[in-house]
CSV table of C-alpha atoms in Angstrom, one decimal:
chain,number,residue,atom,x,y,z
A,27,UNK,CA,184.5,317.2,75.2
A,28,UNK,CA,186.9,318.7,72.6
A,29,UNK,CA,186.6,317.9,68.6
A,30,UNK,CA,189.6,319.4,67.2
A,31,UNK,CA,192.1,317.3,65.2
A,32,UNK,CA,195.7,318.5,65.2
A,33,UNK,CA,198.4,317.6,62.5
A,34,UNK,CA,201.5,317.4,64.6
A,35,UNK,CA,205.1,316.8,64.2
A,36,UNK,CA,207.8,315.6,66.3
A,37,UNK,CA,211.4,316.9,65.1
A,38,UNK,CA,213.8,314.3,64.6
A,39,UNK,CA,217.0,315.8,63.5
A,40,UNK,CA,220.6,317.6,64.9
A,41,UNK,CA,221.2,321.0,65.5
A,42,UNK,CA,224.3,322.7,64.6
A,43,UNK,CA,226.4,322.1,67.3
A,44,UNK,CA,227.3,325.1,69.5
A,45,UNK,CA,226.4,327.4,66.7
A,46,UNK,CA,223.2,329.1,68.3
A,47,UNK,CA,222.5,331.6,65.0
A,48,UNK,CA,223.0,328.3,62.7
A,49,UNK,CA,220.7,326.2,64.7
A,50,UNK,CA,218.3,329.0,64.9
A,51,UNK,CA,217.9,329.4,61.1
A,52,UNK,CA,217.5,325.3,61.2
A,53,UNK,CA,214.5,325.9,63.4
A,54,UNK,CA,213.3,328.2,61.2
A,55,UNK,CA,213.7,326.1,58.1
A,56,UNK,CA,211.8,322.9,59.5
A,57,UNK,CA,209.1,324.9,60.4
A,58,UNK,CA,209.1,326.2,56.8
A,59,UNK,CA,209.1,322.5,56.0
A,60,UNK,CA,206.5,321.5,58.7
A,61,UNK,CA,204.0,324.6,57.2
A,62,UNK,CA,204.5,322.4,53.9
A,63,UNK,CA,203.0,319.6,54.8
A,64,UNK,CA,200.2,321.2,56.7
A,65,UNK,CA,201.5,320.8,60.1
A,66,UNK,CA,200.0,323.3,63.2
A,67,UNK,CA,202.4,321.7,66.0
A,68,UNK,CA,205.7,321.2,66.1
A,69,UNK,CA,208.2,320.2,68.7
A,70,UNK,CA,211.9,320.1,68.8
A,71,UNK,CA,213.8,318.0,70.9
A,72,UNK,CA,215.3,318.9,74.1
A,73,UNK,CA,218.5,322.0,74.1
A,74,UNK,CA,217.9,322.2,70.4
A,75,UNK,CA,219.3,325.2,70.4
A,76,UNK,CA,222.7,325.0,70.8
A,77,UNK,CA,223.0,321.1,70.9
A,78,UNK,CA,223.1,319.2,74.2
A,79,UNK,CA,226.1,319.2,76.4
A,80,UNK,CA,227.5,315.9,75.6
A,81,UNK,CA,231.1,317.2,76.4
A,82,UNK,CA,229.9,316.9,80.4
A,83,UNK,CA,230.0,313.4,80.0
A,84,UNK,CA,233.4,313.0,78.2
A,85,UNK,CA,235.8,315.0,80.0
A,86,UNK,CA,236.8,316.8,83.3
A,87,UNK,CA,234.9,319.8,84.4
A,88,UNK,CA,235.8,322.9,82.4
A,89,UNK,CA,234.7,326.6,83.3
A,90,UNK,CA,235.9,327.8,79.7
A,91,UNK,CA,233.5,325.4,78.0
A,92,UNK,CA,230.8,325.6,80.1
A,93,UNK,CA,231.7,329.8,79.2
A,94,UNK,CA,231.2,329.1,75.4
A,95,UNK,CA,228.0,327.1,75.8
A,96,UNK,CA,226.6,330.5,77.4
A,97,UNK,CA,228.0,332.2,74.7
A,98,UNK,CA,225.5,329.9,72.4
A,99,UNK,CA,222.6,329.7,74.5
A,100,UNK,CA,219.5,331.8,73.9
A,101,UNK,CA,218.3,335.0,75.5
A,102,UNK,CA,214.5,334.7,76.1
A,103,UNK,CA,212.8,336.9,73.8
A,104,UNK,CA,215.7,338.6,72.9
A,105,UNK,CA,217.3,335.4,70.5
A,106,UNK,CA,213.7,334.3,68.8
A,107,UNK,CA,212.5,336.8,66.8
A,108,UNK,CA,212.6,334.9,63.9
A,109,UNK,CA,211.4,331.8,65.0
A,110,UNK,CA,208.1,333.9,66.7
A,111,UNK,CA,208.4,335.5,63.4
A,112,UNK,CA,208.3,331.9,61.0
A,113,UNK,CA,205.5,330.8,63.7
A,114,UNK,CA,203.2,334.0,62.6
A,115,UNK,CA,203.9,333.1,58.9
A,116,UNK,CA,202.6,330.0,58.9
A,117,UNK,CA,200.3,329.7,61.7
A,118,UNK,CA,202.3,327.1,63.7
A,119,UNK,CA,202.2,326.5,67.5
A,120,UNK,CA,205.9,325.6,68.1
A,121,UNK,CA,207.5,324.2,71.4
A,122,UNK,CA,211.0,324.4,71.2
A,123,UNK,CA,213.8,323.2,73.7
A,124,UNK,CA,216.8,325.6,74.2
A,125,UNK,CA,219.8,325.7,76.4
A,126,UNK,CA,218.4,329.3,77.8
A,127,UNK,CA,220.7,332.3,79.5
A,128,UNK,CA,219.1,334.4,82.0
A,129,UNK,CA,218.8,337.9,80.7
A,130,UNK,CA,221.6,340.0,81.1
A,131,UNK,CA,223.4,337.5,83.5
A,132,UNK,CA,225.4,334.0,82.9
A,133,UNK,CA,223.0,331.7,84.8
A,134,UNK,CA,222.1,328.6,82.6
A,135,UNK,CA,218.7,326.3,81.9
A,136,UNK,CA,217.1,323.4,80.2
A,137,UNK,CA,214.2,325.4,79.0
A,138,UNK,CA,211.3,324.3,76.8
A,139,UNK,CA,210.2,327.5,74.9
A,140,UNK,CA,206.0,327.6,74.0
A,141,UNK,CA,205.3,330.1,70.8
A,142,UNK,CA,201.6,330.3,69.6
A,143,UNK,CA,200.6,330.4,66.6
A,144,UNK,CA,200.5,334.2,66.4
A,145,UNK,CA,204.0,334.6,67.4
A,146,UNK,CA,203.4,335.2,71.1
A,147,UNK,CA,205.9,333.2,73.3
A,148,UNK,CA,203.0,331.8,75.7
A,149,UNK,CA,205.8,331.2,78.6
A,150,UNK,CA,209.0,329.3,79.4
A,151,UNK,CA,209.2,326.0,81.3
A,152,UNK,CA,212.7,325.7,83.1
A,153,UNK,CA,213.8,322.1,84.3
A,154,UNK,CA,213.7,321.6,87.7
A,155,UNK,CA,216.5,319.4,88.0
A,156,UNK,CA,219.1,318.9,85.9
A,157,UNK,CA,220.6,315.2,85.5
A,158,UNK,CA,224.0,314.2,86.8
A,159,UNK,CA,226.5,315.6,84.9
A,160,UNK,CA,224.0,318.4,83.7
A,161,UNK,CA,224.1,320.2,86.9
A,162,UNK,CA,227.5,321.8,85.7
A,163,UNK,CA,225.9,323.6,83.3
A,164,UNK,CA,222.6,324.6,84.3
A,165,UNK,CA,220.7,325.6,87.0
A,166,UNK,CA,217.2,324.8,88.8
A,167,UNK,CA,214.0,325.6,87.3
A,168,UNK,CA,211.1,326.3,90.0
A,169,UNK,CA,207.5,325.3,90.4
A,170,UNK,CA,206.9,328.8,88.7
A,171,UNK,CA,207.4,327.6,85.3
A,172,UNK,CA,205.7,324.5,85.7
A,173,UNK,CA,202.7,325.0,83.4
A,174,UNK,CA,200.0,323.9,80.7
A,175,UNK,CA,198.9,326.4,77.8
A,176,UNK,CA,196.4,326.9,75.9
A,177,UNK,CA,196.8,327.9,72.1
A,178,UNK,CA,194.6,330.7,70.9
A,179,UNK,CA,191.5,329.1,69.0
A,180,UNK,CA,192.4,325.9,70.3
A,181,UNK,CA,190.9,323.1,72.4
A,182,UNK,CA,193.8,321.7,73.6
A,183,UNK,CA,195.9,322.6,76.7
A,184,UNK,CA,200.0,321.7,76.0
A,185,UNK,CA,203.2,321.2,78.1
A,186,UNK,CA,206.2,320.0,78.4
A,187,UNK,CA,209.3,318.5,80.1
A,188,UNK,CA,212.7,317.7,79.4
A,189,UNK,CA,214.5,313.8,79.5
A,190,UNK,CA,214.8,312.7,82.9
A,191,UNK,CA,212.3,315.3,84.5
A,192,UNK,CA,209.9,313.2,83.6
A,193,UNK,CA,211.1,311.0,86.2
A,194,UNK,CA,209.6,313.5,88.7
A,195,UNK,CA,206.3,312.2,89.6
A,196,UNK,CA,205.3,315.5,90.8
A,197,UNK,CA,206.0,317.5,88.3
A,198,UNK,CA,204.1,315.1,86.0
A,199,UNK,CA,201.4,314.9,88.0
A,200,UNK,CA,201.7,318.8,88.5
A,201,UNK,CA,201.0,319.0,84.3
A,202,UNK,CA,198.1,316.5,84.9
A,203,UNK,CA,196.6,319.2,87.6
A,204,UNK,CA,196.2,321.6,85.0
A,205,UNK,CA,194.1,319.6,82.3
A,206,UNK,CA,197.0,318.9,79.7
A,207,UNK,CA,195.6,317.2,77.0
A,208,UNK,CA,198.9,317.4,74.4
A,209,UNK,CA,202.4,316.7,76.3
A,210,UNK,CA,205.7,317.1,74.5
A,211,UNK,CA,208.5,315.2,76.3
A,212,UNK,CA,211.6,316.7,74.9
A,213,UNK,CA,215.1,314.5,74.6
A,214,UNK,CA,218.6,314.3,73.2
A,215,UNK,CA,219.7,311.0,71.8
A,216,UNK,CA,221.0,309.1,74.8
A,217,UNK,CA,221.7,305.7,73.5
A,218,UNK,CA,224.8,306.9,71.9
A,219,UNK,CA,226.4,307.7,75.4
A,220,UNK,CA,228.6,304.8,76.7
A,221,UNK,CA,226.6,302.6,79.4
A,222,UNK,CA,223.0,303.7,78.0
A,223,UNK,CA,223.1,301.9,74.4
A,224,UNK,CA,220.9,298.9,75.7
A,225,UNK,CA,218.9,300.5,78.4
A,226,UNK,CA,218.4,304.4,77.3
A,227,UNK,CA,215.4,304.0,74.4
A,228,UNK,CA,213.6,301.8,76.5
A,229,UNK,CA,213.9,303.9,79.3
A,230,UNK,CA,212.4,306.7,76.9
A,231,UNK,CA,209.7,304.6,75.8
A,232,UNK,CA,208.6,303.6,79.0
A,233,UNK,CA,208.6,307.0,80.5
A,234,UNK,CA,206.8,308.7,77.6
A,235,UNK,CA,203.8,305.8,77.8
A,236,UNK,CA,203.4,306.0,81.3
A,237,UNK,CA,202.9,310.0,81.0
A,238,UNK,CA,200.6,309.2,77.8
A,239,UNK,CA,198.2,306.7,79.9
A,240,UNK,CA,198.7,308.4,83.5
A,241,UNK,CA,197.5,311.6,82.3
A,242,UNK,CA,195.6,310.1,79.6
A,243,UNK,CA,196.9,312.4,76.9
A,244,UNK,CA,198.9,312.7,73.6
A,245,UNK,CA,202.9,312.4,73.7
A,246,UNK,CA,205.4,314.4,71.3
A,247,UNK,CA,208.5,312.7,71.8
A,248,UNK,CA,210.8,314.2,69.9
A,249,UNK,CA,214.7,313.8,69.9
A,250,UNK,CA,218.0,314.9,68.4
A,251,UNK,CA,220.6,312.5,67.1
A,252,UNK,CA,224.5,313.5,67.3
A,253,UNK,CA,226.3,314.2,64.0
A,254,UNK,CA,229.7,315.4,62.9
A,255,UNK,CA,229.1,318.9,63.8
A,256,UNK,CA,228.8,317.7,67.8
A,257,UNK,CA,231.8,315.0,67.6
A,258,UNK,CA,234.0,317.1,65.0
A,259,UNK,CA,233.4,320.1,67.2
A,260,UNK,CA,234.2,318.4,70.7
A,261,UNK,CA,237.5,316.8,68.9
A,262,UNK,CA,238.8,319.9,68.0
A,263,UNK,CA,238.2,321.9,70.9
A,264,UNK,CA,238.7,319.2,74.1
A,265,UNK,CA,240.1,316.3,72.2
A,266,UNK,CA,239.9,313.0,70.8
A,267,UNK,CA,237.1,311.1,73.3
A,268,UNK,CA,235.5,307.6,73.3
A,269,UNK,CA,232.5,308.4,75.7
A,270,UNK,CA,229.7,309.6,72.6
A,271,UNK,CA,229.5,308.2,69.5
A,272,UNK,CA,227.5,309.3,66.3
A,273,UNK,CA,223.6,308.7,65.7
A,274,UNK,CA,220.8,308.0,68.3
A,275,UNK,CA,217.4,308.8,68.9
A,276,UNK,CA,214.3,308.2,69.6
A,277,UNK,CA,211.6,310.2,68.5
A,278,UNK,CA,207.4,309.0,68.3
A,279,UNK,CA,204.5,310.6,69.0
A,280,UNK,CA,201.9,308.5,71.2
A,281,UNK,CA,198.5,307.7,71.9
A,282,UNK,CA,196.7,308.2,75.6
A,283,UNK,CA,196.3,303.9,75.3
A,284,UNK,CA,200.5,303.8,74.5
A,285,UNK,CA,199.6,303.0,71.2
A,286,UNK,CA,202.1,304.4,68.3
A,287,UNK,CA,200.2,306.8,66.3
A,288,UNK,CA,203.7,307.4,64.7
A,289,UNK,CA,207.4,305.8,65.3
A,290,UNK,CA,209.4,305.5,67.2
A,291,UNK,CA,212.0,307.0,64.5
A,292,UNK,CA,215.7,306.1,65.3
A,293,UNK,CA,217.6,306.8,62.0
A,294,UNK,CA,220.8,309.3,61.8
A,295,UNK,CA,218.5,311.5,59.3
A,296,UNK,CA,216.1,314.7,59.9
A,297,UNK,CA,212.6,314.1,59.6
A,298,UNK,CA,209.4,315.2,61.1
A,299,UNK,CA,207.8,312.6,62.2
A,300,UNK,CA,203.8,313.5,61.1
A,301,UNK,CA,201.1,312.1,63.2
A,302,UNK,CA,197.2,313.2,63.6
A,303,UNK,CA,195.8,313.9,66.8
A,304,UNK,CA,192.3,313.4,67.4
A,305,UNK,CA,191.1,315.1,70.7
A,306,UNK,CA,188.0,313.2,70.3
A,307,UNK,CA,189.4,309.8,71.1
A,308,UNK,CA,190.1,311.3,74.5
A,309,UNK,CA,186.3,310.5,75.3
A,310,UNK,CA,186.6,306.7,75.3
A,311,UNK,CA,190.2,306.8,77.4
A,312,UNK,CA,188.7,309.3,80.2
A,313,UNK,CA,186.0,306.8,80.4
A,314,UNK,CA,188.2,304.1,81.7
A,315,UNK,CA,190.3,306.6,83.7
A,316,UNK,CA,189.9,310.5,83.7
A,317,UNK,CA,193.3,311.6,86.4
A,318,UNK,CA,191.5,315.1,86.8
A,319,UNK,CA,188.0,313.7,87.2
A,320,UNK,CA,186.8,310.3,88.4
A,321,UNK,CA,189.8,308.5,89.1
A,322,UNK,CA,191.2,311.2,91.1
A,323,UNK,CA,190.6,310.9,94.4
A,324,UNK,CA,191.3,314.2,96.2
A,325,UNK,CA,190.3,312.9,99.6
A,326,UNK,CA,193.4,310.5,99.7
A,327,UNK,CA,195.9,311.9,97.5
A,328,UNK,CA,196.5,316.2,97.4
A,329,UNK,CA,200.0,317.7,95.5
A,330,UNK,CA,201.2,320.5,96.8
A,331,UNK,CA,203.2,322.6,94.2
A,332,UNK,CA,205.3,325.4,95.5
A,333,UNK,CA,204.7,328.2,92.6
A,334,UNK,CA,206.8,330.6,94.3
A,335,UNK,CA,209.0,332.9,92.2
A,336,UNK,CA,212.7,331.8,92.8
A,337,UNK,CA,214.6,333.8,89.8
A,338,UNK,CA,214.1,337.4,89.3
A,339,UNK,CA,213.8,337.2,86.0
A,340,UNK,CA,210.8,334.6,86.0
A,341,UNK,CA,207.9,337.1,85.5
A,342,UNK,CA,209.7,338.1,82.5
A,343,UNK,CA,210.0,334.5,80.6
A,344,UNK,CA,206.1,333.5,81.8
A,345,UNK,CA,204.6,334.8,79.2
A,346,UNK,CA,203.0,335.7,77.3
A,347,UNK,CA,205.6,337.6,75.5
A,348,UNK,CA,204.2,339.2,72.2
A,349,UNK,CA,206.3,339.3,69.0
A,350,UNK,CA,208.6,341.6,67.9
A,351,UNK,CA,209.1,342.5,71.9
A,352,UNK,CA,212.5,344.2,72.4
């Protein structure tokens, strides 16, 4: 039975658009913030880092901008010094979303980054499927990165997922496996795209609760909003566009019952959204239904997870990656 209390955060604000070296000093400046008001976990929203590809949904396939997003995505460790660096300072566990580039090559994923509160990158977690338009941009994660953590002199075991993975019963249930007890469900602001403004927060909300009860644990669910930097930067560079418009969001953090410890937060501003999490009440929720224990059932149901290294580069981006590794 675990006793610890965490003050968490989920990040609702906008990165600067395709501007990785900008949006990386942002990330380092809300953790700043976060260590202010005493926060020890923080999560960003999903492709933080450079900004989410909203120009997929707006116009035609384009090689050359799919070539400058790579340009702006990050380099696992290579691109995070600074942000393992602002984690050590102020003892902060930090999961961060990134549009990530493979090492030395050109491939492209939805990652969700885990850093400890030492510094050490505790491991990678690439999206297994990219949505719809997505899938010009970025590849397919593997069941390799599919994994829970446990922060050093914690109780708690954490992962994550990004937007419409969550979708993937199996890759929830995969989480659920390994005893997560704290999941961050990273996402961009959706109700801003055209088609999604009455549907896409309650789609959000829906998914986020039914990981929260299912697995019967606390939900980050932080999100990004788009601002002028996104839609000035897409004007300039693609042209004029009706498809995204500014603002969006939707960004809470949840209790294993569905009940809103904090949020939802929708407002065009940045804010951390500051919630307590009290591991404790996990004993009266696994009670009614414990998905690793008693309400189980391994004799009917059994997941098979293929863990299977796919990328050559995977054992490099497990973790865990110690700061200050070159």
């Amino acid at each position: 039975m675990l006793r610890e209390k965490v003050k968490a955060a989920a990040v609702h604000a906008a990165p600067v658009y395709m501007n990785k070296a900008e949006s990386l000093c942002k990330v380092t400046t809300l953790i700043s913030q976060a260590a202010s008001e005493s926060i020890t976990l923080l999560a960003f929203p999903e492709v933080f880092v450079p900004g989410f590809p909203y120009f997929t949904n707006c116009y035609p396939p384009n090689a050359t901008t799919v070539a400058l997003y790579a340009e702006q995505s990050v380099v696992v460790p290579d691109d995070l010094g600074q942000v393992q660096a602002a984690c050590a300072a102020h003892k902060m566990v930090v999961v961060l979303g990134v549009s990530e580039r493979m090492r030395g090559g050109h491939t492209l994923f939805n990652s969700i980054v885990t850093i400890d509160a030492d510094g050490t990158i505790l491991g990678v977690h690439r999206k297994v499927q990219p949505t719809w338009a997505e899938r010009l941009v970025w590849g397919q994660g593997s069941g390799y990165t599919l994994r829970t953590y446990k922060p050093k002199g914690s109780e708690y075991r954490i992962g994550g997922l990004a937007c419409w993975e969550h979708t993937i019963n199996g890759a929830r249930q995969a989480l659920i496996d390994q005893g997560q007890h704290i999941h961050v469900g990273c996402w961009p602001a959706l109700d801003i795209l055209d088609g999604f403004e009455e549907v896409a927060c309650a789609q959000i909300e829906a998914l986020m609760k039914t990981h929260a009860l299912t697995a019967q644990v606390f939900v980050l669910c932080p999100s990004s909003y788009v601002d002028e930097t996104c839609l000035q930067w897409m004007e300039k560079n693609l042209g004029p566009q009706n498809k995204v418009k500014a603002g969006g969001g939707w960004t809470a953090i949840i209790h294993p019952f569905c009940s809103f410890i904090v949020g939802p937060y929708t407002d065009s501003q940045d804010k951390l959204v500051i919630g307590e999490i009290d591991l404790a009440q996990l004993d009266l929720v696994k009670a009614y239904v414990d998905g690793t224990g008693h309400y189980k059932r391994p004799e009917i149901f059994r997941l098979d997870v293929d863990k299977t290294q796919r990328w050559t580069d995977e054992p490099d981006i497990a973790g865990p990656i110690p700061q200050n590794t070159p």
